[in-house]
Amino acid sequence: MAKQVHIRVDDDIYKELSDYSVVSGQSMQDCLSVAIRQMLVKAKEEPSQDCNGYTFIDLFAGIGGMRLAFESAGGCCVYSNEWNKYSQQTYYANFGVQPDGDITKVQAESIPDHDILVAGFPCQPFSIAGVSKKNSLGRATGFEDKTQGTLFFDVCRILKAKRPKAFMLENVKNLCSHDKGRTFQIIQESLRELNYKVFFQIIDGKGYVPQHRERIVIVGFDKERYGENVSFSFDLHPLKKQPVVRDILEKEVSEKYTLSDKLWIYLQNYAAKHREAGNGFGYGIAPLDGVTRTISARYYKDGSEILIEQRGKNPRRLTPRECARLQGFPDSFKIPVSDTQAYRQFGNSVVVPLMSDVAKLIVAKLEQLDTDPQIEIAFSNIPQRKVI
């Protein structure tokens, strides 16, 4: 629940604040909120301590699912970036850190050195036309030509500038088939052009939570440091007992989550219409002893993809806490935003225990590589390049 605070500022500060509001595209209220959060973070900052684990940065951080995953693997986050103000609010409430804003305006060189780059980057269309034209003319194209104008380009330019030991990227399963596979082809080419050994796999989160959620995970290791012969396997260890929907349900749920008669009738009619047309569109009643469909950022609209049956009344949608559990967030995770924003945030997030498992595999591989005397000797003989 937002509170109102009235403040007075001098004319010169008001002018600067007004100008900055226009440049940043944010309201003056949002600018002040960010400034106050940053001031509070600064005020309670502890003296910097040596990190015993690998350092990582959290790009397109959302509400911090990836951060939880890599911290569980012993990692230390040294930088986070997320543009959405509501996600920033949730991130701050849980980690005491105000993520940096628009990644496209961040100089790569200003980002702290780190061992692992972590990013759940959004998938945007890549322009194939310019690349095809250059190829027809016999001209070489680089990742800057192929990915400019997409947020994946920002991942590439940070990899180029900071040269972390490894990276982990996450995206929707359909990334592989987007634009007849050409988008994913460009992504692989760009990462390999940066001299990283790339591995990827589509993984379903249902072995860790009661939700069918397939995502592609892309992992890479620096060939300039570790050489060409790096191997990596997604040797995951899901739970021995399959989690089921009833495991995540709250015992007492407010009536506000029960569907209204009007909405429930609409959903039933909508499903019937599509059944007659021969397709499977419609609402989904989650089996209590099974797994749900994939929760999405649109869950706030009507909750139709995951409904819980109720005896003697209309079904209900999941509560925000149940959505958090469905993604594997601990109950200690704070939800400071409205239900609408919470549904969007958890729908956009990751299955935390699955990503924790992958994070541990990456850390274990780095520990193996970094203690290999042959790699250490080879790396020490390579002239360290200067990034311009």
GROMACS .gro file of C-alpha atoms in nm:
model
  388
    1MET     CA    1   0.000   0.000   0.000
    2ALA     CA    2   0.158   0.329  -0.107
    3LYS     CA    3   0.173   0.614   0.142
    4GLN     CA    4   0.179   0.982   0.055
    5VAL     CA    5   0.455   1.214   0.174
    6HIS     CA    6   0.457   1.583   0.085
    7ILE     CA    7   0.800   1.746   0.058
    8ARG     CA    8   0.927   2.090  -0.032
    9VAL     CA    9   1.237   2.145  -0.244
   10ASP     CA   10   1.428   2.454  -0.354
   11ASP     CA   11   1.360   2.594  -0.700
   12ASP     CA   12   1.694   2.476  -0.841
   13ILE     CA   13   1.639   2.119  -0.717
   14TYR     CA   14   1.285   2.122  -0.858
   15LYS     CA   15   1.419   2.235  -1.196
   16GLU     CA   16   1.684   1.959  -1.204
   17LEU     CA   17   1.430   1.700  -1.092
   18SER     CA   18   1.186   1.814  -1.360
   19ASP     CA   19   1.454   1.799  -1.632
   20TYR     CA   20   1.570   1.454  -1.519
   21SER     CA   21   1.208   1.332  -1.518
   22VAL     CA   22   1.175   1.429  -1.886
   23VAL     CA   23   1.509   1.271  -1.985
   24SER     CA   24   1.448   0.945  -1.796
   25GLY     CA   25   1.084   0.914  -1.902
   26GLN     CA   26   0.974   0.868  -1.541
   27SER     CA   27   0.733   1.073  -1.333
   28MET     CA   28   0.882   1.306  -1.072
   29GLN     CA   29   0.727   1.082  -0.806
   30ASP     CA   30   0.908   0.775  -0.942
   31CYS     CA   31   1.237   0.969  -0.965
   32LEU     CA   32   1.205   1.071  -0.600
   33SER     CA   33   1.116   0.714  -0.493
   34VAL     CA   34   1.426   0.575  -0.665
   35ALA     CA   35   1.647   0.849  -0.515
   36ILE     CA   36   1.516   0.782  -0.164
   37ARG     CA   37   1.568   0.406  -0.200
   38GLN     CA   38   1.924   0.460  -0.320
   39MET     CA   39   1.988   0.694  -0.027
   40LEU     CA   40   1.854   0.436   0.219
   41VAL     CA   41   2.066   0.160   0.063
   42LYS     CA   42   2.375   0.382   0.087
   43ALA     CA   43   2.297   0.469   0.446
   44LYS     CA   44   2.282   0.106   0.557
   45GLU     CA   45   2.563  -0.028   0.342
   46GLU     CA   46   2.806  -0.245   0.533
   47PRO     CA   47   3.180  -0.221   0.472
   48SER     CA   48   3.272  -0.429   0.168
   49GLN     CA   49   3.376  -0.782   0.254
   50ASP     CA   50   3.568  -1.042   0.059
   51CYS     CA   51   3.338  -1.280  -0.122
   52ASN     CA   52   3.429  -1.642  -0.063
   53GLY     CA   53   3.231  -1.762  -0.364
   54TYR     CA   54   3.211  -1.669  -0.727
   55THR     CA   55   3.076  -1.324  -0.809
   56PHE     CA   56   2.787  -1.274  -1.050
   57ILE     CA   57   2.573  -1.000  -1.199
   58ASP     CA   58   2.196  -1.022  -1.224
   59LEU     CA   59   2.069  -0.873  -1.554
   60PHE     CA   60   1.698  -0.843  -1.642
   61ALA     CA   61   1.672  -0.938  -1.277
   62GLY     CA   62   1.295  -0.926  -1.234
   63ILE     CA   63   1.226  -0.994  -0.867
   64GLY     CA   64   1.549  -1.184  -0.804
   65GLY     CA   65   1.476  -1.549  -0.876
   66MET     CA   66   1.816  -1.595  -1.041
   67ARG     CA   67   1.983  -1.412  -0.753
   68LEU     CA   68   1.829  -1.656  -0.505
   69ALA     CA   69   1.951  -1.943  -0.723
   70PHE     CA   70   2.313  -1.831  -0.746
   71GLU     CA   71   2.330  -1.723  -0.384
   72SER     CA   72   2.219  -2.075  -0.290
   73ALA     CA   73   2.521  -2.198  -0.488
   74GLY     CA   74   2.751  -1.975  -0.280
   75GLY     CA   75   2.769  -1.685  -0.526
   76CYS     CA   76   2.789  -1.313  -0.442
   77CYS     CA   77   2.589  -1.065  -0.647
   78VAL     CA   78   2.790  -0.751  -0.729
   79TYR     CA   79   2.545  -0.577  -0.965
   80SER     CA   80   2.176  -0.602  -1.054
   81ASN     CA   81   1.971  -0.442  -1.330
   82GLU     CA   82   1.593  -0.427  -1.377
   83TRP     CA   83   1.395  -0.148  -1.542
   84ASN     CA   84   1.040  -0.221  -1.413
   85LYS     CA   85   0.966  -0.003  -1.110
   86TYR     CA   86   0.734  -0.258  -0.943
   87SER     CA   87   0.990  -0.536  -0.983
   88GLN     CA   88   1.252  -0.299  -0.843
   89GLN     CA   89   1.026  -0.250  -0.542
   90THR     CA   90   1.002  -0.625  -0.476
   91TYR     CA   91   1.375  -0.671  -0.536
   92TYR     CA   92   1.456  -0.395  -0.289
   93ALA     CA   93   1.218  -0.537  -0.026
   94ASN     CA   94   1.395  -0.875  -0.040
   95PHE     CA   95   1.759  -0.789  -0.105
   96GLY     CA   96   1.796  -0.430   0.019
   97VAL     CA   97   1.934  -0.333  -0.322
   98GLN     CA   98   1.788  -0.090  -0.576
   99PRO     CA   99   1.861  -0.243  -0.919
  100ASP     CA  100   2.010  -0.019  -1.185
  101GLY     CA  101   1.767   0.102  -1.453
  102ASP     CA  102   1.757   0.088  -1.833
  103ILE     CA  103   2.038  -0.150  -1.936
  104THR     CA  104   2.067   0.012  -2.278
  105LYS     CA  105   2.194   0.330  -2.111
  106VAL     CA  106   2.450   0.156  -1.885
  107GLN     CA  107   2.815   0.169  -1.992
  108ALA     CA  108   2.948  -0.187  -1.987
  109GLU     CA  109   3.281  -0.069  -1.842
  110SER     CA  110   3.100   0.074  -1.537
  111ILE     CA  111   2.969  -0.268  -1.435
  112PRO     CA  112   3.181  -0.438  -1.166
  113ASP     CA  113   3.410  -0.725  -1.267
  114HIS     CA  114   3.239  -1.060  -1.214
  115ASP     CA  115   3.287  -1.432  -1.268
  116ILE     CA  116   2.941  -1.520  -1.400
  117LEU     CA  117   2.695  -1.317  -1.603
  118VAL     CA  118   2.335  -1.419  -1.533
  119ALA     CA  119   2.046  -1.296  -1.747
  120GLY     CA  120   1.686  -1.394  -1.816
  121PHE     CA  121   1.687  -1.170  -2.122
  122PRO     CA  122   1.364  -1.089  -2.311
  123CYS     CA  123   1.333  -1.237  -2.659
  124GLN     CA  124   1.292  -0.972  -2.927
  125PRO     CA  125   1.283  -1.019  -3.304
  126PHE     CA  126   1.620  -1.007  -3.479
  127SER     CA  127   1.651  -0.847  -3.818
  128ILE     CA  128   1.771  -1.106  -4.067
  129ALA     CA  129   1.754  -0.880  -4.374
  130GLY     CA  130   2.069  -0.677  -4.304
  131VAL     CA  131   2.270  -0.989  -4.225
  132SER     CA  132   2.152  -1.164  -4.541
  133LYS     CA  133   2.245  -0.865  -4.756
  134LYS     CA  134   2.597  -0.849  -4.611
  135ASN     CA  135   2.641  -1.223  -4.660
  136SER     CA  136   2.537  -1.191  -5.025
  137LEU     CA  137   2.802  -0.923  -5.070
  138GLY     CA  138   3.067  -1.140  -4.909
  139ARG     CA  139   3.103  -0.914  -4.607
  140ALA     CA  140   3.153  -1.048  -4.256
  141THR     CA  141   2.894  -0.974  -3.993
  142GLY     CA  142   2.951  -0.962  -3.618
  143PHE     CA  143   2.719  -0.981  -3.320
  144GLU     CA  144   2.693  -0.600  -3.325
  145ASP     CA  145   2.544  -0.614  -3.676
  146LYS     CA  146   2.321  -0.909  -3.601
  147THR     CA  147   2.185  -0.816  -3.259
  148GLN     CA  148   2.188  -0.435  -3.247
  149GLY     CA  149   1.853  -0.299  -3.132
  150THR     CA  150   1.769  -0.604  -2.922
  151LEU     CA  151   1.828  -0.647  -2.550
  152PHE     CA  152   2.040  -0.954  -2.625
  153PHE     CA  153   2.290  -0.709  -2.775
  154ASP     CA  154   2.340  -0.565  -2.425
  155VAL     CA  155   2.427  -0.910  -2.294
  156CYS     CA  156   2.685  -0.945  -2.572
  157ARG     CA  157   2.846  -0.605  -2.521
  158ILE     CA  158   2.883  -0.673  -2.146
  159LEU     CA  159   3.034  -1.015  -2.217
  160LYS     CA  160   3.279  -0.850  -2.455
  161ALA     CA  161   3.376  -0.571  -2.216
  162LYS     CA  162   3.394  -0.765  -1.886
  163ARG     CA  163   3.494  -1.112  -2.008
  164PRO     CA  164   3.341  -1.319  -1.724
  165LYS     CA  165   3.447  -1.679  -1.681
  166ALA     CA  166   3.098  -1.807  -1.755
  167PHE     CA  167   2.741  -1.705  -1.824
  168MET     CA  168   2.395  -1.848  -1.780
  169LEU     CA  169   2.102  -1.723  -1.989
  170GLU     CA  170   1.737  -1.827  -1.957
  171ASN     CA  171   1.447  -1.783  -2.195
  172VAL     CA  172   1.122  -1.937  -2.313
  173LYS     CA  173   1.130  -2.273  -2.488
  174ASN     CA  174   1.001  -2.116  -2.811
  175LEU     CA  175   1.327  -1.923  -2.850
  176CYS     CA  176   1.458  -2.230  -3.034
  177SER     CA  177   1.183  -2.220  -3.297
  178HIS     CA  178   1.133  -1.842  -3.319
  179ASP     CA  179   1.155  -1.718  -3.680
  180LYS     CA  180   1.210  -2.076  -3.803
  181GLY     CA  181   1.515  -2.117  -3.577
  182ARG     CA  182   1.701  -1.816  -3.715
  183THR     CA  183   1.680  -1.615  -3.391
  184PHE     CA  184   1.842  -1.891  -3.188
  185GLN     CA  185   2.101  -1.943  -3.461
  186ILE     CA  186   2.205  -1.577  -3.433
  187ILE     CA  187   2.221  -1.604  -3.054
  188GLN     CA  188   2.453  -1.906  -3.073
  189GLU     CA  189   2.670  -1.747  -3.342
  190SER     CA  190   2.704  -1.426  -3.142
  191LEU     CA  191   2.807  -1.607  -2.824
  192ARG     CA  192   3.056  -1.825  -3.008
  193GLU     CA  193   3.196  -1.525  -3.190
  194LEU     CA  194   3.274  -1.383  -2.845
  195ASN     CA  195   3.480  -1.699  -2.794
  196TYR     CA  196   3.260  -1.883  -2.546
  197LYS     CA  197   3.191  -2.257  -2.549
  198VAL     CA  198   2.813  -2.280  -2.554
  199PHE     CA  199   2.582  -2.547  -2.412
  200PHE     CA  200   2.203  -2.542  -2.397
  201GLN     CA  201   1.909  -2.757  -2.298
  202ILE     CA  202   1.533  -2.727  -2.265
  203ILE     CA  203   1.439  -2.817  -1.908
  204ASP     CA  204   1.099  -2.868  -1.747
  205GLY     CA  205   1.055  -2.730  -1.396
  206LYS     CA  206   0.799  -2.994  -1.296
  207GLY     CA  207   1.066  -3.204  -1.128
  208TYR     CA  208   1.108  -2.926  -0.870
  209VAL     CA  209   0.763  -2.764  -0.845
  210PRO     CA  210   0.409  -2.876  -0.937
  211GLN     CA  211   0.411  -2.683  -1.265
  212HIS     CA  212   0.479  -2.782  -1.625
  213ARG     CA  213   0.723  -2.506  -1.725
  214GLU     CA  214   0.973  -2.566  -2.004
  215ARG     CA  215   1.254  -2.315  -2.044
  216ILE     CA  216   1.576  -2.308  -2.242
  217VAL     CA  217   1.892  -2.262  -2.038
  218ILE     CA  218   2.209  -2.152  -2.218
  219VAL     CA  219   2.545  -2.187  -2.043
  220GLY     CA  220   2.884  -2.072  -2.170
  221PHE     CA  221   3.249  -2.086  -2.060
  222ASP     CA  222   3.533  -1.858  -2.168
  223LYS     CA  223   3.747  -2.041  -2.424
  224GLU     CA  224   4.021  -1.778  -2.398
  225ARG     CA  225   4.064  -1.883  -2.036
  226TYR     CA  226   3.975  -2.252  -2.037
  227GLY     CA  227   4.044  -2.361  -2.394
  228GLU     CA  228   3.836  -2.545  -2.650
  229ASN     CA  229   3.790  -2.874  -2.467
  230VAL     CA  230   3.551  -2.764  -2.193
  231SER     CA  231   3.268  -3.009  -2.132
  232PHE     CA  232   2.943  -2.945  -1.947
  233SER     CA  233   2.641  -3.161  -1.874
  234PHE     CA  234   2.300  -3.059  -1.740
  235ASP     CA  235   2.318  -3.340  -1.485
  236LEU     CA  236   2.026  -3.219  -1.275
  237HIS     CA  237   1.883  -3.378  -0.963
  238PRO     CA  238   1.509  -3.308  -0.937
  239LEU     CA  239   1.317  -3.411  -0.627
  240LYS     CA  240   1.266  -3.784  -0.587
  241LYS     CA  241   0.901  -3.729  -0.499
  242GLN     CA  242   0.709  -3.524  -0.758
  243PRO     CA  243   0.561  -3.212  -0.592
  244VAL     CA  244   0.185  -3.175  -0.645
  245VAL     CA  245  -0.055  -2.881  -0.646
  246ARG     CA  246  -0.199  -2.946  -0.301
  247ASP     CA  247   0.153  -2.900  -0.157
  248ILE     CA  248   0.149  -2.529  -0.241
  249LEU     CA  249  -0.207  -2.436  -0.139
  250GLU     CA  250  -0.279  -2.205   0.152
  251LYS     CA  251  -0.516  -2.334   0.419
  252GLU     CA  252  -0.724  -2.018   0.440
  253VAL     CA  253  -0.794  -1.814   0.127
  254SER     CA  254  -0.989  -1.490   0.095
  255GLU     CA  255  -1.317  -1.495  -0.098
  256LYS     CA  256  -1.178  -1.228  -0.331
  257TYR     CA  257  -0.987  -1.501  -0.518
  258THR     CA  258  -1.309  -1.689  -0.606
  259LEU     CA  259  -1.427  -1.617  -0.962
  260SER     CA  260  -1.742  -1.408  -0.999
  261ASP     CA  261  -2.046  -1.571  -1.161
  262LYS     CA  262  -2.003  -1.344  -1.463
  263LEU     CA  263  -1.637  -1.437  -1.519
  264TRP     CA  264  -1.696  -1.808  -1.457
  265ILE     CA  265  -1.985  -1.819  -1.708
  266TYR     CA  266  -1.770  -1.632  -1.962
  267LEU     CA  267  -1.479  -1.876  -1.923
  268GLN     CA  268  -1.708  -2.179  -1.963
  269ASN     CA  269  -1.869  -2.035  -2.276
  270TYR     CA  270  -1.529  -1.941  -2.419
  271ALA     CA  271  -1.399  -2.296  -2.361
  272ALA     CA  272  -1.711  -2.450  -2.518
  273LYS     CA  273  -1.676  -2.233  -2.829
  274HIS     CA  274  -1.316  -2.342  -2.881
  275ARG     CA  275  -1.399  -2.709  -2.819
  276GLU     CA  276  -1.651  -2.690  -3.102
  277ALA     CA  277  -1.382  -2.538  -3.323
  278GLY     CA  278  -1.158  -2.836  -3.245
  279ASN     CA  279  -0.888  -2.670  -3.037
  280GLY     CA  280  -0.796  -2.684  -2.672
  281PHE     CA  281  -0.820  -2.321  -2.569
  282GLY     CA  282  -0.996  -2.266  -2.240
  283TYR     CA  283  -0.959  -2.255  -1.866
  284GLY     CA  284  -0.762  -2.517  -1.673
  285ILE     CA  285  -0.869  -2.675  -1.344
  286ALA     CA  286  -0.546  -2.780  -1.173
  287PRO     CA  287  -0.539  -3.142  -1.050
  288LEU     CA  288  -0.462  -3.136  -0.676
  289ASP     CA  289  -0.243  -3.445  -0.707
  290GLY     CA  290  -0.081  -3.336  -1.033
  291VAL     CA  291   0.089  -3.035  -1.189
  292THR     CA  292  -0.046  -2.711  -1.330
  293ARG     CA  293  -0.010  -2.552  -1.669
  294THR     CA  294   0.260  -2.289  -1.711
  295ILE     CA  295   0.182  -1.973  -1.518
  296SER     CA  296   0.229  -1.662  -1.731
  297ALA     CA  297   0.252  -1.288  -1.676
  298ARG     CA  298  -0.110  -1.259  -1.795
  299TYR     CA  299  -0.237  -1.458  -1.495
  300TYR     CA  300  -0.357  -1.134  -1.338
  301LYS     CA  301  -0.625  -1.096  -1.608
  302ASP     CA  302  -0.853  -1.384  -1.512
  303GLY     CA  303  -0.633  -1.666  -1.376
  304SER     CA  304  -0.794  -1.899  -1.627
  305GLU     CA  305  -0.489  -2.114  -1.701
  306ILE     CA  306  -0.465  -2.234  -1.339
  307LEU     CA  307  -0.788  -2.256  -1.138
  308ILE     CA  308  -0.850  -2.439  -0.810
  309GLU     CA  309  -1.178  -2.626  -0.777
  310GLN     CA  310  -1.391  -2.545  -0.472
  311ARG     CA  311  -1.677  -2.751  -0.332
  312GLY     CA  312  -2.015  -2.582  -0.364
  313LYS     CA  313  -1.890  -2.264  -0.533
  314ASN     CA  314  -1.704  -2.126  -0.832
  315PRO     CA  315  -1.334  -2.213  -0.871
  316ARG     CA  316  -1.071  -1.967  -0.757
  317ARG     CA  317  -0.743  -1.837  -0.885
  318LEU     CA  318  -0.416  -1.892  -0.698
  319THR     CA  319  -0.316  -1.636  -0.437
  320PRO     CA  320   0.011  -1.444  -0.490
  321ARG     CA  321   0.175  -1.657  -0.217
  322GLU     CA  322   0.066  -1.975  -0.394
  323CYS     CA  323   0.211  -1.837  -0.719
  324ALA     CA  324   0.537  -1.774  -0.536
  325ARG     CA  325   0.538  -2.134  -0.411
  326LEU     CA  326   0.452  -2.259  -0.761
  327GLN     CA  327   0.780  -2.099  -0.876
  328GLY     CA  328   0.974  -2.236  -0.579
  329PHE     CA  329   1.019  -1.910  -0.387
  330PRO     CA  330   1.051  -1.953  -0.010
  331ASP     CA  331   0.766  -1.834   0.213
  332SER     CA  332   1.009  -1.579   0.361
  333PHE     CA  333   1.007  -1.397   0.025
  334LYS     CA  334   0.830  -1.064   0.068
  335ILE     CA  335   0.548  -0.955  -0.165
  336PRO     CA  336   0.520  -0.576  -0.119
  337VAL     CA  337   0.316  -0.503  -0.433
  338SER     CA  338  -0.048  -0.535  -0.538
  339ASP     CA  339  -0.193  -0.872  -0.642
  340THR     CA  340  -0.192  -0.759  -1.006
  341GLN     CA  341   0.179  -0.676  -1.001
  342ALA     CA  342   0.261  -0.989  -0.799
  343TYR     CA  343   0.089  -1.211  -1.058
  344ARG     CA  344   0.288  -1.042  -1.335
  345GLN     CA  345   0.613  -1.076  -1.143
  346PHE     CA  346   0.582  -1.444  -1.053
  347GLY     CA  347   0.451  -1.525  -1.401
  348ASN     CA  348   0.763  -1.367  -1.548
  349SER     CA  349   1.003  -1.528  -1.301
  350VAL     CA  350   1.191  -1.858  -1.292
  351VAL     CA  351   1.159  -2.189  -1.111
  352VAL     CA  352   1.407  -2.106  -0.836
  353PRO     CA  353   1.509  -2.460  -0.726
  354LEU     CA  354   1.568  -2.563  -1.088
  355MET     CA  355   1.790  -2.261  -1.151
  356SER     CA  356   1.966  -2.329  -0.820
  357ASP     CA  357   2.050  -2.677  -0.946
  358VAL     CA  358   2.192  -2.534  -1.270
  359ALA     CA  359   2.384  -2.267  -1.076
  360LYS     CA  360   2.548  -2.533  -0.861
  361LEU     CA  361   2.655  -2.724  -1.174
  362ILE     CA  362   2.815  -2.408  -1.318
  363VAL     CA  363   2.996  -2.329  -0.993
  364ALA     CA  364   3.118  -2.689  -0.964
  365LYS     CA  365   3.250  -2.676  -1.323
  366LEU     CA  366   3.430  -2.345  -1.257
  367GLU     CA  367   3.587  -2.488  -0.941
  368GLN     CA  368   3.709  -2.784  -1.145
  369LEU     CA  369   3.845  -2.566  -1.425
  370ASP     CA  370   4.006  -2.313  -1.193
  371THR     CA  371   4.199  -2.582  -1.007
  372ASP     CA  372   4.319  -2.759  -1.322
  373PRO     CA  373   4.695  -2.688  -1.335
  374GLN     CA  374   4.711  -2.744  -1.712
  375ILE     CA  375   4.449  -2.475  -1.775
  376GLU     CA  376   4.620  -2.237  -1.534
  377ILE     CA  377   4.953  -2.275  -1.715
  378ALA     CA  378   4.790  -2.233  -2.057
  379PHE     CA  379   4.596  -1.924  -1.947
  380SER     CA  380   4.904  -1.760  -1.795
  381ASN     CA  381   5.079  -1.788  -2.133
  382ILE     CA  382   4.801  -1.609  -2.323
  383PRO     CA  383   4.861  -1.234  -2.365
  384GLN     CA  384   4.578  -1.057  -2.185
  385ARG     CA  385   4.393  -0.852  -2.440
  386LYS     CA  386   4.281  -0.495  -2.385
  387VAL     CA  387   3.916  -0.422  -2.449
  388ILE     CA  388   3.860  -0.092  -2.628
   0.00000   0.00000   0.00000
